[in-house]
Amino acid sequence: MSAVPVPQPRTAGPAATARSGGGGGRRALAAALLLGAAGAAVALIASGQIWAEGTAAVGGGSVPLDADGRDVTGVPAALGIVGLAALVAVFAVRGAGRLLVAALLALSGAGAAVAAFLGASDSAALDEKAAKTTGDSAATVDALTHTAWPYVTAAGGVLILLAGALALLYGRRWPGMSGRYERPGAPAGAGGPGGGPGGRGRAARTAPAMDPDRPEDLWKALDRGEDPTRES
């Protein structure tokens, strides 16, 4: 009686692994773009809102004073701009450069969050305004209150930080900004199907002619992954 071979489970090949990793990379790419853009917008908008309010005693009355985020600290707004620039630059570089830019993106988010959190209880900006208003360099603000905008700004910094973390973890799988139009390093296998002079001739014959004066031809060339600005 002969033994019947038991079929063994097939291991996932490189193509399947790449496909599964590619899906996660695309999701991480979309999440990083959303988080980074939203975080930068929140940090810039919230840092321009009123963070603290109070009054300064002048004569027998009082004058209301307020300070926005940029009066308290300009760090979150500046780092929000840096984070937005780094988010765009992530797709313009590759390799070690992409890791460095991703680290800059994460650090800018962390710095914006910490600076906003520390400024949530700051009174120096209003004290300075009170001194200018009263003409007394020793004057301080009275009835000091703080709003929730510093914490909103800090939340924006956290979103930028998360975008940087995603870029550090998955950025190697993301495409470059000009990767679609790069020339291959070597011609496709000479001597094989489509290779060699005959293969190139067949490819040239099957490639549709493009009229640079027709916008629809330019779009079709882009869809095929060709660079319509390159002279043949």
GROMACS .gro file of C-alpha atoms in nm:
model
  232
    1MET     CA    1   0.000   0.000   0.000
    2SER     CA    2   0.161   0.323  -0.114
    3ALA     CA    3   0.157   0.634   0.102
    4VAL     CA    4  -0.047   0.923  -0.027
    5PRO     CA    5   0.146   1.252  -0.012
    6VAL     CA    6  -0.016   1.511   0.208
    7PRO     CA    7  -0.034   1.853   0.041
    8GLN     CA    8   0.162   2.115   0.230
    9PRO     CA    9   0.039   2.471   0.273
   10ARG     CA   10   0.203   2.708   0.031
   11THR     CA   11   0.404   2.991   0.171
   12ALA     CA   12   0.332   3.337   0.051
   13GLY     CA   13   0.568   3.438  -0.223
   14PRO     CA   14   0.745   3.771  -0.257
   15ALA     CA   15   0.470   3.910  -0.480
   16ALA     CA   16   0.199   3.827  -0.225
   17THR     CA   17   0.409   3.974   0.053
   18ALA     CA   18   0.463   4.291  -0.146
   19ARG     CA   19   0.093   4.316  -0.221
   20SER     CA   20  -0.004   4.277   0.143
   21GLY     CA   21   0.260   4.528   0.252
   22GLY     CA   22   0.158   4.765  -0.025
   23GLY     CA   23  -0.197   4.786   0.107
   24GLY     CA   24  -0.072   4.879   0.453
   25GLY     CA   25   0.171   5.129   0.301
   26ARG     CA   26  -0.106   5.299   0.104
   27ARG     CA   27  -0.328   5.324   0.410
   28ALA     CA   28  -0.039   5.465   0.612
   29LEU     CA   29   0.033   5.714   0.333
   30ALA     CA   30  -0.328   5.837   0.329
   31ALA     CA   31  -0.337   5.859   0.708
   32ALA     CA   32  -0.008   6.050   0.725
   33LEU     CA   33  -0.124   6.302   0.465
   34LEU     CA   34  -0.454   6.356   0.645
   35LEU     CA   35  -0.300   6.379   0.992
   36GLY     CA   36  -0.013   6.605   0.885
   37ALA     CA   37  -0.226   6.848   0.685
   38ALA     CA   38  -0.498   6.861   0.952
   39GLY     CA   39  -0.245   6.902   1.232
   40ALA     CA   40  -0.064   7.187   1.060
   41ALA     CA   41  -0.394   7.363   0.985
   42VAL     CA   42  -0.514   7.324   1.344
   43ALA     CA   43  -0.184   7.446   1.488
   44LEU     CA   44  -0.175   7.753   1.264
   45ILE     CA   45  -0.540   7.848   1.316
   46ALA     CA   46  -0.555   7.778   1.690
   47SER     CA   47  -0.231   7.963   1.761
   48GLY     CA   48  -0.393   8.278   1.624
   49GLN     CA   49  -0.685   8.262   1.866
   50ILE     CA   50  -0.706   8.423   2.212
   51TRP     CA   51  -0.524   8.213   2.471
   52ALA     CA   52  -0.548   8.437   2.779
   53GLU     CA   53  -0.760   8.727   2.904
   54GLY     CA   54  -0.737   8.963   3.199
   55THR     CA   55  -0.758   9.324   3.312
   56ALA     CA   56  -0.512   9.599   3.397
   57ALA     CA   57  -0.586   9.861   3.664
   58VAL     CA   58  -0.567  10.214   3.524
   59GLY     CA   59  -0.659  10.504   3.754
   60GLY     CA   60  -0.986  10.414   3.921
   61GLY     CA   61  -1.093  10.158   3.661
   62SER     CA   62  -0.964   9.863   3.463
   63VAL     CA   63  -0.885   9.791   3.101
   64PRO     CA   64  -0.954   9.450   2.945
   65LEU     CA   65  -0.657   9.279   2.789
   66ASP     CA   66  -0.615   8.964   2.585
   67ALA     CA   67  -0.327   8.775   2.425
   68ASP     CA   68  -0.342   8.535   2.134
   69GLY     CA   69  -0.118   8.236   2.085
   70ARG     CA   70   0.143   8.426   1.889
   71ASP     CA   71   0.170   8.681   2.170
   72VAL     CA   72   0.235   8.400   2.415
   73THR     CA   73   0.472   8.195   2.197
   74GLY     CA   74   0.541   8.185   1.827
   75VAL     CA   75   0.684   7.834   1.840
   76PRO     CA   76   0.368   7.631   1.755
   77ALA     CA   77   0.288   7.841   1.446
   78ALA     CA   78   0.648   7.826   1.324
   79LEU     CA   79   0.672   7.451   1.378
   80GLY     CA   80   0.335   7.404   1.210
   81ILE     CA   81   0.480   7.561   0.895
   82VAL     CA   82   0.794   7.347   0.929
   83GLY     CA   83   0.578   7.037   0.967
   84LEU     CA   84   0.375   7.121   0.658
   85ALA     CA   85   0.692   7.174   0.455
   86ALA     CA   86   0.839   6.847   0.586
   87LEU     CA   87   0.519   6.662   0.494
   88VAL     CA   88   0.561   6.772   0.132
   89ALA     CA   89   0.937   6.707   0.135
   90VAL     CA   90   0.884   6.346   0.245
   91PHE     CA   91   0.773   6.265  -0.111
   92ALA     CA   92   1.055   6.459  -0.276
   93VAL     CA   93   1.337   6.252  -0.122
   94ARG     CA   94   1.410   5.883  -0.081
   95GLY     CA   95   1.624   5.653   0.128
   96ALA     CA   96   1.804   5.806   0.424
   97GLY     CA   97   1.684   6.153   0.325
   98ARG     CA   98   1.324   6.043   0.365
   99LEU     CA   99   1.395   5.911   0.713
  100LEU     CA  100   1.559   6.241   0.812
  101VAL     CA  101   1.266   6.445   0.682
  102ALA     CA  102   1.019   6.211   0.855
  103ALA     CA  103   1.210   6.260   1.181
  104LEU     CA  104   1.193   6.637   1.130
  105LEU     CA  105   0.817   6.606   1.075
  106ALA     CA  106   0.774   6.413   1.400
  107LEU     CA  107   0.998   6.650   1.597
  108SER     CA  108   0.816   6.959   1.469
  109GLY     CA  109   0.486   6.811   1.587
  110ALA     CA  110   0.628   6.721   1.926
  111GLY     CA  111   0.781   7.068   1.968
  112ALA     CA  112   0.457   7.243   1.873
  113ALA     CA  113   0.258   7.032   2.119
  114VAL     CA  114   0.499   7.091   2.408
  115ALA     CA  115   0.526   7.467   2.341
  116ALA     CA  116   0.147   7.504   2.327
  117PHE     CA  117   0.099   7.302   2.644
  118LEU     CA  118   0.355   7.513   2.833
  119GLY     CA  119   0.192   7.833   2.707
  120ALA     CA  120  -0.151   7.730   2.835
  121SER     CA  121  -0.077   7.876   3.180
  122ASP     CA  122   0.155   8.159   3.073
  123SER     CA  123   0.087   8.512   3.200
  124ALA     CA  124   0.400   8.692   3.079
  125ALA     CA  125   0.239   8.816   2.758
  126LEU     CA  126  -0.051   8.981   2.945
  127ASP     CA  127   0.181   9.120   3.210
  128GLU     CA  128   0.382   9.288   2.935
  129LYS     CA  129   0.063   9.435   2.788
  130ALA     CA  130  -0.045   9.553   3.132
  131ALA     CA  131   0.287   9.731   3.182
  132LYS     CA  132   0.257   9.907   2.846
  133THR     CA  133  -0.106  10.003   2.907
  134THR     CA  134  -0.054  10.148   3.256
  135GLY     CA  135   0.294  10.287   3.199
  136ASP     CA  136   0.412  10.101   3.509
  137SER     CA  137   0.683   9.844   3.438
  138ALA     CA  138   0.591   9.658   3.759
  139ALA     CA  139   0.221   9.627   3.670
  140THR     CA  140   0.071   9.281   3.631
  141VAL     CA  141  -0.254   9.155   3.487
  142ASP     CA  142  -0.555   9.096   3.712
  143ALA     CA  143  -0.839   8.842   3.679
  144LEU     CA  144  -0.629   8.621   3.453
  145THR     CA  145  -0.817   8.347   3.267
  146HIS     CA  146  -0.708   8.104   2.998
  147THR     CA  147  -0.904   7.957   2.708
  148ALA     CA  148  -0.895   7.608   2.558
  149TRP     CA  149  -0.712   7.719   2.242
  150PRO     CA  150  -0.363   7.626   2.371
  151TYR     CA  151  -0.480   7.267   2.413
  152VAL     CA  152  -0.632   7.269   2.064
  153THR     CA  153  -0.296   7.387   1.933
  154ALA     CA  154  -0.124   7.109   2.124
  155ALA     CA  155  -0.364   6.858   1.967
  156GLY     CA  156  -0.261   6.985   1.624
  157GLY     CA  157   0.101   6.924   1.717
  158VAL     CA  158   0.016   6.568   1.822
  159LEU     CA  159  -0.143   6.506   1.481
  160ILE     CA  160   0.176   6.624   1.310
  161LEU     CA  161   0.375   6.397   1.541
  162LEU     CA  162   0.160   6.098   1.441
  163ALA     CA  163   0.211   6.179   1.073
  164GLY     CA  164   0.587   6.180   1.131
  165ALA     CA  165   0.569   5.847   1.313
  166LEU     CA  166   0.382   5.691   1.019
  167ALA     CA  167   0.640   5.832   0.779
  168LEU     CA  168   0.920   5.679   0.986
  169LEU     CA  169   0.751   5.338   0.997
  170TYR     CA  170   0.612   5.308   0.645
  171GLY     CA  171   0.785   5.582   0.444
  172ARG     CA  172   1.018   5.339   0.266
  173ARG     CA  173   0.718   5.186   0.085
  174TRP     CA  174   0.579   5.518  -0.037
  175PRO     CA  175   0.643   5.633  -0.394
  176GLY     CA  176   0.855   5.934  -0.470
  177MET     CA  177   0.717   6.251  -0.623
  178SER     CA  178   0.892   6.191  -0.959
  179GLY     CA  179   0.932   5.814  -0.946
  180ARG     CA  180   0.677   5.749  -1.220
  181TYR     CA  181   0.878   5.933  -1.482
  182GLU     CA  182   1.226   5.805  -1.402
  183ARG     CA  183   1.411   5.620  -1.679
  184PRO     CA  184   1.486   5.258  -1.593
  185GLY     CA  185   1.849   5.184  -1.513
  186ALA     CA  186   1.881   4.928  -1.792
  187PRO     CA  187   1.676   4.827  -2.095
  188ALA     CA  188   1.432   4.541  -2.058
  189GLY     CA  189   1.602   4.200  -2.106
  190ALA     CA  190   1.775   4.191  -2.436
  191GLY     CA  191   1.698   3.881  -2.638
  192GLY     CA  192   1.373   3.802  -2.455
  193PRO     CA  193   1.017   3.880  -2.559
  194GLY     CA  194   1.002   4.249  -2.626
  195GLY     CA  195   1.380   4.278  -2.575
  196GLY     CA  196   1.652   4.353  -2.825
  197PRO     CA  197   1.617   4.558  -3.140
  198GLY     CA  198   1.316   4.362  -3.262
  199GLY     CA  199   1.133   4.403  -2.930
  200ARG     CA  200   1.202   4.774  -2.923
  201GLY     CA  201   1.079   4.802  -3.280
  202ARG     CA  202   0.754   4.623  -3.194
  203ALA     CA  203   0.707   4.843  -2.886
  204ALA     CA  204   0.765   5.152  -3.097
  205ARG     CA  205   0.513   5.033  -3.355
  206THR     CA  206   0.245   4.955  -3.095
  207ALA     CA  207   0.292   5.280  -2.899
  208PRO     CA  208   0.025   5.531  -3.004
  209ALA     CA  209   0.144   5.854  -3.158
  210MET     CA  210   0.109   6.158  -2.935
  211ASP     CA  211   0.031   6.507  -3.058
  212PRO     CA  212   0.173   6.761  -2.801
  213ASP     CA  213  -0.083   7.013  -2.917
  214ARG     CA  214  -0.375   6.789  -2.816
  215PRO     CA  215  -0.447   6.800  -2.439
  216GLU     CA  216  -0.623   6.463  -2.449
  217ASP     CA  217  -0.306   6.298  -2.582
  218LEU     CA  218  -0.105   6.450  -2.297
  219TRP     CA  219  -0.345   6.307  -2.037
  220LYS     CA  220  -0.337   5.964  -2.203
  221ALA     CA  221   0.043   5.969  -2.192
  222LEU     CA  222   0.033   6.053  -1.820
  223ASP     CA  223  -0.206   5.764  -1.759
  224ARG     CA  224   0.037   5.527  -1.933
  225GLY     CA  225   0.317   5.643  -1.703
  226GLU     CA  226   0.501   5.831  -1.976
  227ASP     CA  227   0.660   6.173  -1.952
  228PRO     CA  228   0.493   6.383  -2.224
  229THR     CA  229   0.763   6.651  -2.193
  230ARG     CA  230   1.042   6.411  -2.289
  231GLU     CA  231   1.154   6.418  -2.649
  232SER     CA  232   1.152   6.077  -2.817
   0.00000   0.00000   0.00000
